[in-house]
PDB file of C-alpha atoms in Angstrom:
ATOM      1  CA  ASP A  15       0.000   0.000   0.000  1.00 58.00           C
ATOM      2  CA  ALA A  16       1.142   3.524  -0.808  1.00 66.00           C
ATOM      3  CA  GLY A  17       2.189   5.444   2.295  1.00 90.00           C
ATOM      4  CA  ILE A  18      -0.546   8.049   2.602  1.00 94.00           C
ATOM      5  CA  THR A  19      -2.040   9.183   5.871  1.00 96.00           C
ATOM      6  CA  GLN A  20      -4.722  11.718   6.588  1.00 97.00           C
ATOM      7  CA  SER A  21      -5.410  13.525   9.819  1.00 97.00           C
ATOM      8  CA  PRO A  22      -7.725  13.791  11.517  1.00 97.00           C
ATOM      9  CA  ARG A  23      -9.774  10.785  10.423  1.00 96.00           C
ATOM     10  CA  HIS A  24     -12.959  12.235  11.873  1.00 97.00           C
ATOM     11  CA  LYS A  25     -13.876  15.761  12.842  1.00 97.00           C
ATOM     12  CA  VAL A  26     -17.015  17.510  14.002  1.00 97.00           C
ATOM     13  CA  THR A  27     -16.981  21.278  13.959  1.00 96.00           C
ATOM     14  CA  GLU A  28     -19.356  24.216  13.993  1.00 96.00           C
ATOM     15  CA  THR A  29     -20.341  26.543  11.196  1.00 97.00           C
ATOM     16  CA  GLY A  30     -17.948  29.453  10.828  1.00 97.00           C
ATOM     17  CA  THR A  31     -14.908  27.809  12.381  1.00 96.00           C
ATOM     18  CA  PRO A  32     -11.676  27.224  10.452  1.00 96.00           C
ATOM     19  CA  VAL A  33     -10.662  23.637   9.748  1.00 97.00           C
ATOM     20  CA  THR A  34      -7.416  22.218   8.376  1.00 98.00           C
ATOM     21  CA  LEU A  35      -7.024  18.695   7.074  1.00 98.00           C
ATOM     22  CA  ARG A  36      -3.599  17.215   6.562  1.00 98.00           C
ATOM     23  CA  CYS A  37      -2.357  14.723   3.998  1.00 98.00           C
ATOM     24  CA  HIS A  38       1.067  13.177   4.473  1.00 97.00           C
ATOM     25  CA  GLN A  39       2.865  10.874   2.029  1.00 96.00           C
ATOM     26  CA  THR A  40       6.063   8.891   2.319  1.00 94.00           C
ATOM     27  CA  GLU A  41       6.293   8.027  -1.401  1.00 89.00           C
ATOM     28  CA  ASN A  42       7.997  11.246  -2.568  1.00 89.00           C
ATOM     29  CA  HIS A  43       5.361  11.543  -5.312  1.00 89.00           C
ATOM     30  CA  ARG A  44       5.156  14.832  -7.140  1.00 87.00           C
ATOM     31  CA  TYR A  45       1.376  15.163  -7.479  1.00 89.00           C
ATOM     32  CA  MET A  46      -1.115  15.446  -4.667  1.00 92.00           C
ATOM     33  CA  TYR A  47      -4.877  15.931  -4.789  1.00 93.00           C
ATOM     34  CA  TRP A  48      -7.796  16.696  -2.522  1.00 96.00           C
ATOM     35  CA  TYR A  49     -11.226  15.289  -3.348  1.00 96.00           C
ATOM     36  CA  ARG A  50     -14.563  15.348  -1.628  1.00 97.00           C
ATOM     37  CA  GLN A  51     -16.984  12.457  -1.843  1.00 95.00           C
ATOM     38  CA  ASP A  52     -20.726  12.982  -1.636  1.00 93.00           C
ATOM     39  CA  PRO A  53     -23.564  10.570  -2.413  1.00 86.00           C
ATOM     40  CA  GLY A  54     -24.485  10.619  -6.105  1.00 81.00           C
ATOM     41  CA  HIS A  55     -21.403  12.615  -7.093  1.00 84.00           C
ATOM     42  CA  GLY A  56     -18.506  10.215  -6.840  1.00 86.00           C
ATOM     43  CA  LEU A  57     -15.265  12.024  -6.105  1.00 92.00           C
ATOM     44  CA  ARG A  58     -14.899  15.644  -7.085  1.00 93.00           C
ATOM     45  CA  LEU A  59     -11.576  17.403  -7.261  1.00 92.00           C
ATOM     46  CA  ILE A  60     -11.113  20.364  -4.919  1.00 95.00           C
ATOM     47  CA  HIS A  61      -7.484  21.349  -5.455  1.00 94.00           C
ATOM     48  CA  TYR A  62      -4.337  19.680  -6.615  1.00 92.00           C
ATOM     49  CA  SER A  63      -0.596  20.243  -6.428  1.00 93.00           C
ATOM     50  CA  TYR A  64       2.050  19.506  -9.021  1.00 88.00           C
ATOM     51  CA  GLY A  65       4.999  20.407  -6.817  1.00 89.00           C
ATOM     52  CA  VAL A  66       6.069  22.307  -3.725  1.00 93.00           C
ATOM     53  CA  LYS A  67       4.209  25.623  -3.652  1.00 92.00           C
ATOM     54  CA  ASP A  68       2.555  24.779  -6.999  1.00 93.00           C
ATOM     55  CA  THR A  69      -1.191  24.322  -6.700  1.00 93.00           C
ATOM     56  CA  ASP A  70      -4.264  24.783  -8.830  1.00 91.00           C
ATOM     57  CA  LYS A  71      -8.031  24.712  -8.486  1.00 91.00           C
ATOM     58  CA  GLY A  72     -10.280  21.806  -9.236  1.00 89.00           C
ATOM     59  CA  GLU A  73     -13.963  21.487  -9.973  1.00 87.00           C
ATOM     60  CA  VAL A  74     -15.266  22.471  -6.512  1.00 93.00           C
ATOM     61  CA  SER A  75     -12.631  24.825  -5.071  1.00 95.00           C
ATOM     62  CA  ASP A  76     -14.884  27.567  -3.679  1.00 95.00           C
ATOM     63  CA  GLY A  77     -14.511  27.853   0.095  1.00 96.00           C
ATOM     64  CA  TYR A  78     -11.279  25.860   0.189  1.00 97.00           C
ATOM     65  CA  SER A  79      -7.611  26.743   0.104  1.00 97.00           C
ATOM     66  CA  VAL A  80      -4.512  24.551   0.048  1.00 97.00           C
ATOM     67  CA  SER A  81      -0.825  24.774   0.780  1.00 97.00           C
ATOM     68  CA  ARG A  82       2.154  22.603   0.066  1.00 97.00           C
ATOM     69  CA  SER A  83       5.386  23.735   1.685  1.00 96.00           C
ATOM     70  CA  LYS A  84       7.019  20.294   1.591  1.00 95.00           C
ATOM     71  CA  THR A  85       6.808  17.428  -0.873  1.00 94.00           C
ATOM     72  CA  GLU A  86       5.270  15.142   1.721  1.00 96.00           C
ATOM     73  CA  ASP A  87       2.514  17.395   3.080  1.00 97.00           C
ATOM     74  CA  PHE A  88      -0.584  18.850   1.437  1.00 98.00           C
ATOM     75  CA  LEU A  89      -2.954  20.838   3.630  1.00 98.00           C
ATOM     76  CA  LEU A  90      -6.598  21.594   2.901  1.00 98.00           C
ATOM     77  CA  THR A  91      -8.147  24.535   4.785  1.00 98.00           C
ATOM     78  CA  LEU A  92     -11.756  25.513   5.151  1.00 97.00           C
ATOM     79  CA  GLU A  93     -11.454  29.144   6.226  1.00 93.00           C
ATOM     80  CA  SER A  94     -15.016  29.302   7.567  1.00 96.00           C
ATOM     81  CA  ALA A  95     -16.727  25.939   7.509  1.00 97.00           C
ATOM     82  CA  THR A  96     -20.319  25.664   6.259  1.00 97.00           C
ATOM     83  CA  SER A  97     -22.800  22.796   6.495  1.00 96.00           C
ATOM     84  CA  SER A  98     -22.465  22.222   2.729  1.00 96.00           C
ATOM     85  CA  GLN A  99     -18.860  21.212   3.372  1.00 97.00           C
ATOM     86  CA  THR A 100     -19.938  18.211   5.413  1.00 97.00           C
ATOM     87  CA  SER A 101     -18.400  15.388   3.404  1.00 97.00           C
ATOM     88  CA  VAL A 102     -15.744  12.730   3.253  1.00 97.00           C
ATOM     89  CA  TYR A 103     -12.419  14.129   2.081  1.00 98.00           C
ATOM     90  CA  PHE A 104      -9.826  12.030   0.294  1.00 97.00           C
ATOM     91  CA  CYS A 105      -6.244  12.823  -0.437  1.00 96.00           C
ATOM     92  CA  ALA A 106      -4.563  11.123  -3.392  1.00 94.00           C
ATOM     93  CA  ILE A 107      -1.081  11.050  -4.844  1.00 91.00           C
ATOM     94  CA  SER A 108       0.441  10.107  -8.153  1.00 85.00           C
ATOM     95  CA  GLY A 109       3.979   9.935  -9.343  1.00 76.00           C
ATOM     96  CA  GLU A 110       5.971   9.890 -12.525  1.00 67.00           C
ATOM     97  CA  GLY A 111       7.193   7.035 -14.620  1.00 58.00           C
ATOM     98  CA  VAL A 112       5.401   3.705 -14.316  1.00 51.00           C
ATOM     99  CA  SER A 113       2.949   4.877 -11.661  1.00 54.00           C
ATOM    100  CA  TYR A 114       2.131   8.297 -13.055  1.00 58.00           C
ATOM    101  CA  ASN A 115      -1.185   7.292 -14.549  1.00 69.00           C
ATOM    102  CA  GLU A 116      -2.603   5.883 -11.332  1.00 80.00           C
ATOM    103  CA  GLN A 117      -3.735   7.619  -8.182  1.00 86.00           C
ATOM    104  CA  PHE A 118      -3.256   6.160  -4.733  1.00 89.00           C
ATOM    105  CA  PHE A 119      -5.708   7.237  -2.076  1.00 93.00           C
ATOM    106  CA  GLY A 120      -5.518   7.948   1.614  1.00 95.00           C
ATOM    107  CA  PRO A 121      -8.050   6.492   4.068  1.00 95.00           C
ATOM    108  CA  GLY A 122     -10.321   9.552   4.035  1.00 96.00           C
ATOM    109  CA  THR A 123     -11.468  12.110   6.622  1.00 97.00           C
ATOM    110  CA  ARG A 124     -15.106  12.373   7.604  1.00 96.00           C
ATOM    111  CA  LEU A 125     -15.948  15.999   8.354  1.00 97.00           C
ATOM    112  CA  THR A 126     -19.241  17.068   9.877  1.00 97.00           C
ATOM    113  CA  VAL A 127     -20.099  20.751  10.072  1.00 97.00           C
ATOM    114  CA  LEU A 128     -22.986  21.483  12.443  1.00 96.00           C
TER     115      LEU A 128
ATOM    116  CA  ALA B   5     -14.958  18.904 -20.463  1.00 72.00           C
ATOM    117  CA  GLN B   6     -14.779  15.230 -19.734  1.00 80.00           C
ATOM    118  CA  THR B   7     -17.726  13.475 -18.112  1.00 89.00           C
ATOM    119  CA  VAL B   8     -18.205   9.963 -16.796  1.00 94.00           C
ATOM    120  CA  THR B   9     -21.625   8.353 -16.443  1.00 95.00           C
ATOM    121  CA  GLN B  10     -22.601   5.255 -14.525  1.00 96.00           C
ATOM    122  CA  SER B  11     -26.257   4.583 -15.214  1.00 95.00           C
ATOM    123  CA  GLN B  12     -26.760   1.879 -12.575  1.00 95.00           C
ATOM    124  CA  PRO B  13     -26.850   3.377  -9.074  1.00 95.00           C
ATOM    125  CA  GLU B  14     -27.334  -0.037  -7.491  1.00 96.00           C
ATOM    126  CA  MET B  15     -26.966  -3.651  -8.555  1.00 97.00           C
ATOM    127  CA  SER B  16     -27.046  -7.040  -6.922  1.00 97.00           C
ATOM    128  CA  VAL B  17     -25.736 -10.454  -7.910  1.00 97.00           C
ATOM    129  CA  GLN B  18     -25.785 -13.910  -6.418  1.00 98.00           C
ATOM    130  CA  GLU B  19     -22.534 -15.292  -5.124  1.00 97.00           C
ATOM    131  CA  ALA B  20     -20.564 -17.185  -7.821  1.00 97.00           C
ATOM    132  CA  GLU B  21     -22.454 -15.536 -10.657  1.00 97.00           C
ATOM    133  CA  THR B  22     -21.285 -12.913 -13.150  1.00 98.00           C
ATOM    134  CA  VAL B  23     -22.234  -9.246 -13.165  1.00 98.00           C
ATOM    135  CA  THR B  24     -21.444  -6.366 -15.511  1.00 98.00           C
ATOM    136  CA  LEU B  25     -21.237  -2.720 -14.441  1.00 98.00           C
ATOM    137  CA  SER B  26     -21.663  -0.062 -17.090  1.00 98.00           C
ATOM    138  CA  CYS B  27     -19.694   3.115 -17.676  1.00 98.00           C
ATOM    139  CA  THR B  28     -19.757   5.620 -20.489  1.00 97.00           C
ATOM    140  CA  TYR B  29     -17.645   8.716 -20.883  1.00 95.00           C
ATOM    141  CA  ASP B  30     -17.410  11.736 -23.079  1.00 93.00           C
ATOM    142  CA  THR B  31     -14.165  13.262 -24.272  1.00 88.00           C
ATOM    143  CA  SER B  32     -12.518  14.809 -27.278  1.00 86.00           C
ATOM    144  CA  GLU B  33      -9.129  13.418 -26.292  1.00 83.00           C
ATOM    145  CA  SER B  34      -7.649  10.531 -28.251  1.00 82.00           C
ATOM    146  CA  ASN B  35      -5.173   9.300 -25.673  1.00 83.00           C
ATOM    147  CA  TYR B  36      -6.385   8.625 -22.140  1.00 88.00           C
ATOM    148  CA  TYR B  37      -6.720   6.073 -19.373  1.00 89.00           C
ATOM    149  CA  LEU B  38      -9.763   4.463 -17.833  1.00 93.00           C
ATOM    150  CA  PHE B  39     -10.012   2.934 -14.397  1.00 94.00           C
ATOM    151  CA  TRP B  40     -12.339   1.033 -12.157  1.00 96.00           C
ATOM    152  CA  TYR B  41     -11.946   1.674  -8.445  1.00 96.00           C
ATOM    153  CA  LYS B  42     -13.609  -0.296  -5.679  1.00 96.00           C
ATOM    154  CA  GLN B  43     -14.637   1.238  -2.375  1.00 96.00           C
ATOM    155  CA  PRO B  44     -15.669  -1.339   0.252  1.00 95.00           C
ATOM    156  CA  PRO B  45     -17.371  -0.336   3.510  1.00 91.00           C
ATOM    157  CA  SER B  46     -13.921   0.416   4.938  1.00 90.00           C
ATOM    158  CA  ARG B  47     -13.993   3.468   2.628  1.00 91.00           C
ATOM    159  CA  GLN B  48     -10.556   2.742   1.190  1.00 92.00           C
ATOM    160  CA  MET B  49     -10.300   3.366  -2.555  1.00 93.00           C
ATOM    161  CA  ILE B  50      -8.765   0.360  -4.303  1.00 93.00           C
ATOM    162  CA  LEU B  51      -7.741   0.198  -7.935  1.00 93.00           C
ATOM    163  CA  VAL B  52      -9.387  -2.787  -9.610  1.00 95.00           C
ATOM    164  CA  ILE B  53      -8.312  -2.483 -13.218  1.00 94.00           C
ATOM    165  CA  ARG B  54      -6.856  -0.019 -15.695  1.00 92.00           C
ATOM    166  CA  GLN B  55      -7.133   0.356 -19.481  1.00 93.00           C
ATOM    167  CA  GLU B  56      -4.994   2.456 -21.791  1.00 89.00           C
ATOM    168  CA  ALA B  57      -7.062   3.877 -24.646  1.00 88.00           C
ATOM    169  CA  TYR B  58      -4.392   3.135 -27.235  1.00 87.00           C
ATOM    170  CA  LYS B  59      -4.535  -0.575 -26.427  1.00 87.00           C
ATOM    171  CA  GLN B  60      -7.242  -2.487 -28.257  1.00 84.00           C
ATOM    172  CA  GLN B  61      -6.929  -5.534 -26.029  1.00 91.00           C
ATOM    173  CA  ASN B  62      -9.262  -5.513 -23.071  1.00 94.00           C
ATOM    174  CA  ALA B  63      -7.577  -5.503 -19.674  1.00 93.00           C
ATOM    175  CA  THR B  64      -8.012  -8.464 -17.338  1.00 94.00           C
ATOM    176  CA  GLU B  65      -7.137  -8.908 -13.673  1.00 93.00           C
ATOM    177  CA  ASN B  66      -8.078 -12.327 -12.328  1.00 95.00           C
ATOM    178  CA  ARG B  67     -11.889 -12.343 -12.030  1.00 97.00           C
ATOM    179  CA  PHE B  68     -12.203  -8.770 -13.296  1.00 97.00           C
ATOM    180  CA  SER B  69     -12.233  -7.840 -16.954  1.00 97.00           C
ATOM    181  CA  VAL B  70     -13.351  -4.896 -19.017  1.00 97.00           C
ATOM    182  CA  ASN B  71     -15.134  -4.432 -22.313  1.00 97.00           C
ATOM    183  CA  PHE B  72     -13.593  -1.303 -23.797  1.00 96.00           C
ATOM    184  CA  GLN B  73     -15.406   0.086 -26.811  1.00 95.00           C
ATOM    185  CA  LYS B  74     -13.507   3.223 -27.803  1.00 93.00           C
ATOM    186  CA  ALA B  75     -15.799   4.315 -30.609  1.00 93.00           C
ATOM    187  CA  ALA B  76     -18.834   3.979 -28.381  1.00 95.00           C
ATOM    188  CA  LYS B  77     -16.959   5.525 -25.419  1.00 95.00           C
ATOM    189  CA  SER B  78     -17.981   2.633 -23.253  1.00 96.00           C
ATOM    190  CA  PHE B  79     -15.984   0.903 -20.526  1.00 97.00           C
ATOM    191  CA  SER B  80     -17.866  -1.826 -18.670  1.00 98.00           C
ATOM    192  CA  LEU B  81     -16.536  -3.988 -15.855  1.00 98.00           C
ATOM    193  CA  LYS B  82     -17.319  -7.686 -15.675  1.00 98.00           C
ATOM    194  CA  ILE B  83     -16.906  -9.523 -12.395  1.00 98.00           C
ATOM    195  CA  SER B  84     -16.889 -13.298 -12.727  1.00 98.00           C
ATOM    196  CA  ASP B  85     -17.482 -15.779  -9.915  1.00 97.00           C
ATOM    197  CA  SER B  86     -18.702 -12.987  -7.639  1.00 97.00           C
ATOM    198  CA  GLN B  87     -17.628 -13.206  -4.015  1.00 97.00           C
ATOM    199  CA  LEU B  88     -19.083 -11.658  -0.890  1.00 97.00           C
ATOM    200  CA  GLY B  89     -15.970  -9.510  -0.614  1.00 96.00           C
ATOM    201  CA  ASP B  90     -16.840  -7.871  -3.918  1.00 97.00           C
ATOM    202  CA  THR B  91     -19.657  -5.993  -2.174  1.00 97.00           C
ATOM    203  CA  ALA B  92     -18.672  -2.344  -2.555  1.00 97.00           C
ATOM    204  CA  MET B  93     -19.144   0.898  -4.418  1.00 96.00           C
ATOM    205  CA  TYR B  94     -17.503   0.812  -7.831  1.00 97.00           C
ATOM    206  CA  PHE B  95     -16.327   3.986  -9.508  1.00 96.00           C
ATOM    207  CA  CYS B  96     -15.398   4.388 -13.118  1.00 96.00           C
ATOM    208  CA  ALA B  97     -12.755   7.047 -13.729  1.00 93.00           C
ATOM    209  CA  PHE B  98     -11.128   8.751 -16.678  1.00 90.00           C
ATOM    210  CA  MET B  99      -7.777  10.471 -16.976  1.00 87.00           C
ATOM    211  CA  THR B 100      -5.788  12.180 -19.686  1.00 80.00           C
ATOM    212  CA  HIS B 101      -2.100  12.917 -19.664  1.00 68.00           C
ATOM    213  CA  ASN B 102      -2.899  16.246 -18.132  1.00 61.00           C
ATOM    214  CA  TYR B 103      -3.188  16.181 -14.354  1.00 53.00           C
ATOM    215  CA  GLY B 104      -5.547  17.481 -11.780  1.00 52.00           C
ATOM    216  CA  GLN B 105      -8.804  18.495 -13.359  1.00 47.00           C
ATOM    217  CA  ASN B 106      -8.571  15.800 -15.961  1.00 67.00           C
ATOM    218  CA  PHE B 107      -8.996  12.888 -13.563  1.00 81.00           C
ATOM    219  CA  VAL B 108     -12.787  12.518 -13.509  1.00 89.00           C
ATOM    220  CA  PHE B 109     -14.925  10.038 -11.576  1.00 92.00           C
ATOM    221  CA  GLY B 110     -18.401   8.723 -12.244  1.00 93.00           C
ATOM    222  CA  PRO B 111     -21.084   8.781  -9.528  1.00 93.00           C
ATOM    223  CA  GLY B 112     -20.595   5.122  -8.642  1.00 94.00           C
ATOM    224  CA  THR B 113     -22.533   1.860  -8.652  1.00 96.00           C
ATOM    225  CA  ARG B 114     -23.295   0.126  -5.374  1.00 96.00           C
ATOM    226  CA  LEU B 115     -22.874  -3.614  -5.853  1.00 98.00           C
ATOM    227  CA  SER B 116     -24.252  -6.118  -3.383  1.00 97.00           C
ATOM    228  CA  VAL B 117     -23.215  -9.753  -3.618  1.00 97.00           C
ATOM    229  CA  LEU B 118     -25.888 -11.959  -2.090  1.00 97.00           C
ATOM    230  CA  PRO B 119     -25.166 -15.295  -0.408  1.00 95.00           C
TER     231      PRO B 119
END
């Protein structure tokens, strides 16, 4: 299994509070992604990174920001959480060479915004 | 923009029988990859099988095989000899050689294998 961890694994927070989710990889892969999973929508891309300090928006980026100061860490921040951001969040990574056309996923973080 | 459609929200199959999950996609790209991912109740996303669009031969992984019809933009997954452990959500996904936004998932099919 690819070495990807997410923290926290579960979080309950209140509307209006800031929340940061962390993705950590030990594979030294260049590309990292944040998705959210909601019933009927599959996985939708929030933001992705193609290198340290290089990030770009995905399909559903409104209300989210990201940062990547080290190869191994990719942070997702909800500046002011809303109930519509209640979801399961997945981090994924992909590399170059043989594995570049496959994504490996972390275990997911279940976030509930009350 | 690329889109992926899975028209079967839920399916069931008897243990040891064969089931086929459907997936269609829309793209103007000529070179791309298609995937089936499995998500069991543990929530972990697991790659089941992968197909390169430039390969005409359908991919096979043990009991899992695909029927890739490039002209029809169809990519179905066949599971033979279904096992209870195959119970999961199955997601079809599409990717081009561009990253990020060009990895697109379908809405998923929930498969239940019945004893």
